[in-house]
C-alpha cells in the first residue's frame, strides 16, 4: 500500500514537472516567434525607378513601411541618407525593398562595370594598398593622382575615373579612364616616379604638367 502511494506521488510530481517544462517550451517558442514578428521600419519602392537615378532624388518614389523582422531583406535601407551621392544600378519596381546592393557610384552598372566615354583610354597601374587609399577605391570612384620623385610631390591630375579596382586575382591593379594626353602623363609618372591615388575631394584643385620637368619642379 505504501509503495503504491509513493508511486502515485512520484507520478504526480513527474507529471507536474512535465507540465512545467512544456509550458516553458511553449512560452519560449512564442517569444521567439514574436521576436521574428517585431515591426521594423524600412524603405519600400512605391513608383518605378529607372537605373542610374540618384539616391538624393528618390524621396517621391519610396516610403517608409513597418515590416516583420523576418520579412526584411539583408541590406534594407532605413534612410535615403545612406545612399546620398550614389545612384541605382538597375531599375526598381514598386513593392520591393530598397537595399544597398542596388546602389553604386554614379555611372556604375549592376555588374560593376563603369561606362567609359569613347574618347577615353584605359590605363592600368599596379600599386600597393597604401597608395590606393587602403583598397577603398571602387569602380566609379574619382581620384586625384600625385607623383613623387626624390623629395618633391605634386598633383598631376584630378577627377580621374576608376574603371576597375583591384581584387583577389588582380591584386593592386587599378584601371583608370584617361584622355590620351593624361594617359601619357600617368605612364610617364609611373616610369620615372612613384604615384599615389587619392580619393577625390569635393572641391578638387591641382596642376596638369605636360612633361617630367613641369611635373616635378
PDB file of C-alpha atoms in Angstrom:
ATOM      1  CA  UNK A   1       0.000   0.000   0.000  1.00  0.00           C
ATOM      2  CA  UNK A   2       2.819   2.335   0.923  1.00  0.00           C
ATOM      3  CA  UNK A   3       4.655   1.539  -2.325  1.00  0.00           C
ATOM      4  CA  UNK A   4       1.551   2.321  -4.350  1.00  0.00           C
ATOM      5  CA  UNK A   5       1.182   5.628  -2.554  1.00  0.00           C
ATOM      6  CA  UNK A   6       4.818   6.544  -3.204  1.00  0.00           C
ATOM      7  CA  UNK A   7       4.453   5.565  -6.869  1.00  0.00           C
ATOM      8  CA  UNK A   8       1.318   7.680  -7.195  1.00  0.00           C
ATOM      9  CA  UNK A   9       3.005  10.676  -5.596  1.00  0.00           C
ATOM     10  CA  UNK A  10       6.041  10.253  -7.876  1.00  0.00           C
ATOM     11  CA  UNK A  11       3.776  10.080 -10.923  1.00  0.00           C
ATOM     12  CA  UNK A  12       2.031  13.283  -9.896  1.00  0.00           C
ATOM     13  CA  UNK A  13       5.373  15.024  -9.346  1.00  0.00           C
ATOM     14  CA  UNK A  14       6.719  13.861 -12.728  1.00  0.00           C
ATOM     15  CA  UNK A  15       3.531  14.966 -14.434  1.00  0.00           C
ATOM     16  CA  UNK A  16       3.853  18.370 -12.785  1.00  0.00           C
ATOM     17  CA  UNK A  17       7.469  18.699 -13.892  1.00  0.00           C
ATOM     18  CA  UNK A  18       6.496  17.675 -17.416  1.00  0.00           C
ATOM     19  CA  UNK A  19       3.724  20.263 -17.492  1.00  0.00           C
ATOM     20  CA  UNK A  20       6.110  22.978 -16.317  1.00  0.00           C
ATOM     21  CA  UNK A  21       8.705  22.039 -18.936  1.00  0.00           C
ATOM     22  CA  UNK A  22       6.062  22.001 -21.655  1.00  0.00           C
ATOM     23  CA  UNK A  23       4.753  25.379 -20.544  1.00  0.00           C
ATOM     24  CA  UNK A  24       8.266  26.860 -20.580  1.00  0.00           C
ATOM     25  CA  UNK A  25       8.949  25.425 -24.052  1.00  0.00           C
ATOM     26  CA  UNK A  26       5.725  26.837 -25.465  1.00  0.00           C
ATOM     27  CA  UNK A  27       6.374  30.216 -23.842  1.00  0.00           C
ATOM     28  CA  UNK A  28       9.915  30.304 -25.257  1.00  0.00           C
ATOM     29  CA  UNK A  29       8.683  29.318 -28.713  1.00  0.00           C
ATOM     30  CA  UNK A  30       6.057  32.048 -28.585  1.00  0.00           C
ATOM     31  CA  UNK A  31       8.717  34.567 -27.565  1.00  0.00           C
ATOM     32  CA  UNK A  32      10.931  33.511 -30.476  1.00  0.00           C
ATOM     33  CA  UNK A  33       8.010  33.769 -32.869  1.00  0.00           C
ATOM     34  CA  UNK A  34       7.061  37.203 -31.554  1.00  0.00           C
ATOM     35  CA  UNK A  35      10.678  38.352 -31.844  1.00  0.00           C
ATOM     36  CA  UNK A  36      10.644  37.473 -35.544  1.00  0.00           C
ATOM     37  CA  UNK A  37       7.445  39.479 -35.977  1.00  0.00           C
ATOM     38  CA  UNK A  38       8.824  42.646 -34.379  1.00  0.00           C
ATOM     39  CA  UNK A  39       7.875  45.513 -36.731  1.00  0.00           C
ATOM     40  CA  UNK A  40      10.896  47.266 -38.247  1.00  0.00           C
ATOM     41  CA  UNK A  41      10.848  50.351 -40.467  1.00  0.00           C
ATOM     42  CA  UNK A  42      12.413  50.090 -43.950  1.00  0.00           C
ATOM     43  CA  UNK A  43      12.144  51.952 -47.257  1.00  0.00           C
ATOM     44  CA  UNK A  44       9.913  50.393 -49.922  1.00  0.00           C
ATOM     45  CA  UNK A  45       9.615  51.434 -53.584  1.00  0.00           C
ATOM     46  CA  UNK A  46       6.214  52.949 -54.460  1.00  0.00           C
ATOM     47  CA  UNK A  47       6.827  54.023 -58.069  1.00  0.00           C
ATOM     48  CA  UNK A  48       9.042  52.612 -60.856  1.00  0.00           C
ATOM     49  CA  UNK A  49      12.633  53.852 -60.579  1.00  0.00           C
ATOM     50  CA  UNK A  50      14.980  53.906 -63.555  1.00  0.00           C
ATOM     51  CA  UNK A  51      18.559  52.678 -63.418  1.00  0.00           C
ATOM     52  CA  UNK A  52      21.015  55.500 -62.773  1.00  0.00           C
ATOM     53  CA  UNK A  53      18.660  57.532 -60.574  1.00  0.00           C
ATOM     54  CA  UNK A  54      20.476  59.394 -57.808  1.00  0.00           C
ATOM     55  CA  UNK A  55      19.584  58.451 -54.249  1.00  0.00           C
ATOM     56  CA  UNK A  56      19.019  62.114 -53.448  1.00  0.00           C
ATOM     57  CA  UNK A  57      16.106  62.159 -55.927  1.00  0.00           C
ATOM     58  CA  UNK A  58      14.175  59.176 -54.597  1.00  0.00           C
ATOM     59  CA  UNK A  59      12.084  60.920 -51.933  1.00  0.00           C
ATOM     60  CA  UNK A  60       8.941  60.846 -54.086  1.00  0.00           C
ATOM     61  CA  UNK A  61       9.454  57.243 -55.195  1.00  0.00           C
ATOM     62  CA  UNK A  62       9.735  55.449 -51.845  1.00  0.00           C
ATOM     63  CA  UNK A  63       8.021  55.377 -48.478  1.00  0.00           C
ATOM     64  CA  UNK A  64       8.749  54.066 -45.005  1.00  0.00           C
ATOM     65  CA  UNK A  65       6.865  50.912 -44.027  1.00  0.00           C
ATOM     66  CA  UNK A  66       6.868  48.660 -40.977  1.00  0.00           C
ATOM     67  CA  UNK A  67       7.570  45.024 -41.832  1.00  0.00           C
ATOM     68  CA  UNK A  68       8.135  41.934 -39.662  1.00  0.00           C
ATOM     69  CA  UNK A  69      11.805  41.383 -38.936  1.00  0.00           C
ATOM     70  CA  UNK A  70      11.685  38.023 -40.723  1.00  0.00           C
ATOM     71  CA  UNK A  71      10.464  39.700 -43.924  1.00  0.00           C
ATOM     72  CA  UNK A  72      13.245  42.272 -44.149  1.00  0.00           C
ATOM     73  CA  UNK A  73      15.835  41.722 -46.880  1.00  0.00           C
ATOM     74  CA  UNK A  74      19.527  41.918 -45.852  1.00  0.00           C
ATOM     75  CA  UNK A  75      20.882  45.388 -46.557  1.00  0.00           C
ATOM     76  CA  UNK A  76      17.464  47.063 -46.450  1.00  0.00           C
ATOM     77  CA  UNK A  77      17.689  50.834 -46.127  1.00  0.00           C
ATOM     78  CA  UNK A  78      16.003  52.884 -43.437  1.00  0.00           C
ATOM     79  CA  UNK A  79      17.003  56.324 -44.737  1.00  0.00           C
ATOM     80  CA  UNK A  80      17.948  57.844 -48.097  1.00  0.00           C
ATOM     81  CA  UNK A  81      20.903  59.456 -46.338  1.00  0.00           C
ATOM     82  CA  UNK A  82      22.529  56.018 -46.523  1.00  0.00           C
ATOM     83  CA  UNK A  83      22.782  56.304 -50.322  1.00  0.00           C
ATOM     84  CA  UNK A  84      23.494  60.013 -50.620  1.00  0.00           C
ATOM     85  CA  UNK A  85      25.768  60.569 -53.612  1.00  0.00           C
ATOM     86  CA  UNK A  86      25.064  57.095 -55.035  1.00  0.00           C
ATOM     87  CA  UNK A  87      22.828  56.006 -57.915  1.00  0.00           C
ATOM     88  CA  UNK A  88      20.716  52.935 -58.675  1.00  0.00           C
ATOM     89  CA  UNK A  89      22.489  50.279 -60.747  1.00  0.00           C
ATOM     90  CA  UNK A  90      19.278  48.710 -62.032  1.00  0.00           C
ATOM     91  CA  UNK A  91      15.604  49.569 -62.419  1.00  0.00           C
ATOM     92  CA  UNK A  92      13.428  49.124 -59.318  1.00  0.00           C
ATOM     93  CA  UNK A  93       9.764  48.132 -59.180  1.00  0.00           C
ATOM     94  CA  UNK A  94       7.021  49.086 -56.699  1.00  0.00           C
ATOM     95  CA  UNK A  95       6.793  46.828 -53.671  1.00  0.00           C
ATOM     96  CA  UNK A  96      10.452  45.875 -53.404  1.00  0.00           C
ATOM     97  CA  UNK A  97      12.585  46.978 -50.504  1.00  0.00           C
ATOM     98  CA  UNK A  98      15.340  49.499 -51.128  1.00  0.00           C
ATOM     99  CA  UNK A  99      18.665  47.715 -50.486  1.00  0.00           C
ATOM    100  CA  UNK A 100      22.283  48.852 -50.508  1.00  0.00           C
ATOM    101  CA  UNK A 101      23.387  46.357 -53.187  1.00  0.00           C
ATOM    102  CA  UNK A 102      21.250  48.205 -55.758  1.00  0.00           C
ATOM    103  CA  UNK A 103      23.377  51.358 -55.415  1.00  0.00           C
ATOM    104  CA  UNK A 104      26.874  52.350 -56.507  1.00  0.00           C
ATOM    105  CA  UNK A 105      28.859  55.351 -57.644  1.00  0.00           C
ATOM    106  CA  UNK A 106      27.036  57.181 -60.472  1.00  0.00           C
ATOM    107  CA  UNK A 107      27.845  55.631 -63.845  1.00  0.00           C
ATOM    108  CA  UNK A 108      28.295  52.114 -62.458  1.00  0.00           C
ATOM    109  CA  UNK A 109      26.104  49.261 -63.733  1.00  0.00           C
ATOM    110  CA  UNK A 110      24.716  46.325 -61.739  1.00  0.00           C
ATOM    111  CA  UNK A 111      27.633  44.086 -62.770  1.00  0.00           C
ATOM    112  CA  UNK A 112      30.164  46.636 -61.528  1.00  0.00           C
ATOM    113  CA  UNK A 113      31.073  47.899 -64.990  1.00  0.00           C
ATOM    114  CA  UNK A 114      31.575  51.625 -65.491  1.00  0.00           C
ATOM    115  CA  UNK A 115      30.512  53.422 -68.643  1.00  0.00           C
ATOM    116  CA  UNK A 116      33.637  54.830 -70.323  1.00  0.00           C
ATOM    117  CA  UNK A 117      33.398  57.717 -72.820  1.00  0.00           C
ATOM    118  CA  UNK A 118      34.573  56.834 -76.344  1.00  0.00           C
ATOM    119  CA  UNK A 119      37.335  59.442 -76.271  1.00  0.00           C
ATOM    120  CA  UNK A 120      38.945  57.930 -73.172  1.00  0.00           C
ATOM    121  CA  UNK A 121      41.800  55.427 -72.981  1.00  0.00           C
ATOM    122  CA  UNK A 122      42.165  52.761 -70.294  1.00  0.00           C
ATOM    123  CA  UNK A 123      45.420  52.609 -68.353  1.00  0.00           C
ATOM    124  CA  UNK A 124      46.166  50.088 -65.601  1.00  0.00           C
ATOM    125  CA  UNK A 125      48.626  50.794 -62.799  1.00  0.00           C
ATOM    126  CA  UNK A 126      49.743  48.353 -60.112  1.00  0.00           C
ATOM    127  CA  UNK A 127      50.133  49.950 -56.699  1.00  0.00           C
ATOM    128  CA  UNK A 128      50.435  48.916 -53.066  1.00  0.00           C
ATOM    129  CA  UNK A 129      47.372  49.307 -50.842  1.00  0.00           C
ATOM    130  CA  UNK A 130      48.784  52.330 -49.007  1.00  0.00           C
ATOM    131  CA  UNK A 131      48.981  54.185 -52.331  1.00  0.00           C
ATOM    132  CA  UNK A 132      45.383  53.411 -53.307  1.00  0.00           C
ATOM    133  CA  UNK A 133      43.525  54.676 -50.211  1.00  0.00           C
ATOM    134  CA  UNK A 134      43.951  51.348 -48.460  1.00  0.00           C
ATOM    135  CA  UNK A 135      41.906  49.446 -51.038  1.00  0.00           C
ATOM    136  CA  UNK A 136      38.833  51.668 -50.612  1.00  0.00           C
ATOM    137  CA  UNK A 137      38.563  52.531 -54.310  1.00  0.00           C
ATOM    138  CA  UNK A 138      35.685  51.009 -56.275  1.00  0.00           C
ATOM    139  CA  UNK A 139      34.515  51.239 -59.905  1.00  0.00           C
ATOM    140  CA  UNK A 140      33.073  54.707 -60.370  1.00  0.00           C
ATOM    141  CA  UNK A 141      35.316  56.379 -57.778  1.00  0.00           C
ATOM    142  CA  UNK A 142      37.004  59.645 -58.741  1.00  0.00           C
ATOM    143  CA  UNK A 143      40.652  60.123 -57.779  1.00  0.00           C
ATOM    144  CA  UNK A 144      43.402  62.705 -57.910  1.00  0.00           C
ATOM    145  CA  UNK A 145      46.863  61.475 -58.919  1.00  0.00           C
ATOM    146  CA  UNK A 146      50.038  62.608 -57.168  1.00  0.00           C
ATOM    147  CA  UNK A 147      53.583  61.943 -58.371  1.00  0.00           C
ATOM    148  CA  UNK A 148      56.638  61.832 -56.120  1.00  0.00           C
ATOM    149  CA  UNK A 149      60.242  61.989 -57.327  1.00  0.00           C
ATOM    150  CA  UNK A 150      63.041  62.194 -54.811  1.00  0.00           C
ATOM    151  CA  UNK A 151      61.908  64.915 -52.384  1.00  0.00           C
ATOM    152  CA  UNK A 152      59.163  66.516 -54.429  1.00  0.00           C
ATOM    153  CA  UNK A 153      55.465  65.683 -54.698  1.00  0.00           C
ATOM    154  CA  UNK A 154      52.881  67.285 -56.912  1.00  0.00           C
ATOM    155  CA  UNK A 155      49.332  66.629 -58.059  1.00  0.00           C
ATOM    156  CA  UNK A 156      49.331  65.901 -61.782  1.00  0.00           C
ATOM    157  CA  UNK A 157      45.682  65.023 -62.476  1.00  0.00           C
ATOM    158  CA  UNK A 158      42.284  65.283 -60.831  1.00  0.00           C
ATOM    159  CA  UNK A 159      38.776  63.847 -61.266  1.00  0.00           C
ATOM    160  CA  UNK A 160      40.128  60.653 -62.831  1.00  0.00           C
ATOM    161  CA  UNK A 161      37.531  57.893 -63.205  1.00  0.00           C
ATOM    162  CA  UNK A 162      38.313  54.450 -61.720  1.00  0.00           C
ATOM    163  CA  UNK A 163      37.009  51.775 -64.093  1.00  0.00           C
ATOM    164  CA  UNK A 164      38.198  48.713 -62.198  1.00  0.00           C
ATOM    165  CA  UNK A 165      39.701  48.281 -58.744  1.00  0.00           C
ATOM    166  CA  UNK A 166      41.975  45.515 -57.532  1.00  0.00           C
ATOM    167  CA  UNK A 167      40.518  42.172 -56.452  1.00  0.00           C
ATOM    168  CA  UNK A 168      41.926  38.801 -55.361  1.00  0.00           C
ATOM    169  CA  UNK A 169      43.066  37.989 -58.914  1.00  0.00           C
ATOM    170  CA  UNK A 170      44.436  41.362 -59.997  1.00  0.00           C
ATOM    171  CA  UNK A 171      45.846  42.386 -56.604  1.00  0.00           C
ATOM    172  CA  UNK A 172      46.625  46.105 -56.529  1.00  0.00           C
ATOM    173  CA  UNK A 173      45.860  46.709 -60.207  1.00  0.00           C
ATOM    174  CA  UNK A 174      43.735  49.824 -60.769  1.00  0.00           C
ATOM    175  CA  UNK A 175      42.327  50.656 -64.219  1.00  0.00           C
ATOM    176  CA  UNK A 176      41.761  54.332 -64.993  1.00  0.00           C
ATOM    177  CA  UNK A 177      39.882  56.086 -67.801  1.00  0.00           C
ATOM    178  CA  UNK A 178      42.016  58.896 -69.183  1.00  0.00           C
ATOM    179  CA  UNK A 179      42.164  61.306 -72.084  1.00  0.00           C
ATOM    180  CA  UNK A 180      45.117  60.432 -74.378  1.00  0.00           C
ATOM    181  CA  UNK A 181      47.235  63.353 -73.126  1.00  0.00           C
ATOM    182  CA  UNK A 182      46.538  62.421 -69.495  1.00  0.00           C
ATOM    183  CA  UNK A 183      47.336  58.766 -70.201  1.00  0.00           C
ATOM    184  CA  UNK A 184      50.808  59.884 -71.310  1.00  0.00           C
ATOM    185  CA  UNK A 185      51.304  61.743 -68.046  1.00  0.00           C
ATOM    186  CA  UNK A 186      50.334  58.749 -65.931  1.00  0.00           C
ATOM    187  CA  UNK A 187      52.536  56.363 -67.916  1.00  0.00           C
ATOM    188  CA  UNK A 188      55.487  58.746 -67.688  1.00  0.00           C
ATOM    189  CA  UNK A 189      54.920  59.282 -63.973  1.00  0.00           C
ATOM    190  CA  UNK A 190      54.828  55.538 -63.255  1.00  0.00           C
ATOM    191  CA  UNK A 191      58.098  55.046 -65.158  1.00  0.00           C
ATOM    192  CA  UNK A 192      60.160  57.814 -63.559  1.00  0.00           C
ATOM    193  CA  UNK A 193      58.471  58.390 -60.187  1.00  0.00           C
ATOM    194  CA  UNK A 194      56.050  56.929 -57.659  1.00  0.00           C
ATOM    195  CA  UNK A 195      52.370  57.748 -57.915  1.00  0.00           C
ATOM    196  CA  UNK A 196      49.617  57.883 -55.330  1.00  0.00           C
ATOM    197  CA  UNK A 197      45.876  57.747 -55.943  1.00  0.00           C
ATOM    198  CA  UNK A 198      43.885  59.985 -53.600  1.00  0.00           C
ATOM    199  CA  UNK A 199      40.112  59.783 -53.304  1.00  0.00           C
ATOM    200  CA  UNK A 200      38.692  62.944 -54.835  1.00  0.00           C
ATOM    201  CA  UNK A 201      37.850  65.895 -52.603  1.00  0.00           C
ATOM    202  CA  UNK A 202      34.546  67.739 -53.005  1.00  0.00           C
ATOM    203  CA  UNK A 203      36.362  70.780 -54.413  1.00  0.00           C
ATOM    204  CA  UNK A 204      39.465  69.378 -56.131  1.00  0.00           C
ATOM    205  CA  UNK A 205      42.305  71.548 -57.394  1.00  0.00           C
ATOM    206  CA  UNK A 206      45.746  70.885 -58.800  1.00  0.00           C
ATOM    207  CA  UNK A 207      48.110  71.166 -61.762  1.00  0.00           C
ATOM    208  CA  UNK A 208      48.387  69.346 -65.077  1.00  0.00           C
ATOM    209  CA  UNK A 209      52.034  69.472 -66.225  1.00  0.00           C
ATOM    210  CA  UNK A 210      52.931  68.321 -69.700  1.00  0.00           C
ATOM    211  CA  UNK A 211      56.315  66.655 -69.161  1.00  0.00           C
ATOM    212  CA  UNK A 212      58.544  65.471 -66.345  1.00  0.00           C
ATOM    213  CA  UNK A 213      60.270  68.851 -65.903  1.00  0.00           C
ATOM    214  CA  UNK A 214      56.928  70.524 -65.393  1.00  0.00           C
ATOM    215  CA  UNK A 215      55.614  67.546 -63.432  1.00  0.00           C
ATOM    216  CA  UNK A 216      58.287  67.726 -60.725  1.00  0.00           C
ATOM    217  CA  UNK A 217      59.713  71.228 -60.360  1.00  0.00           C
TER     218      UNK A 217
END
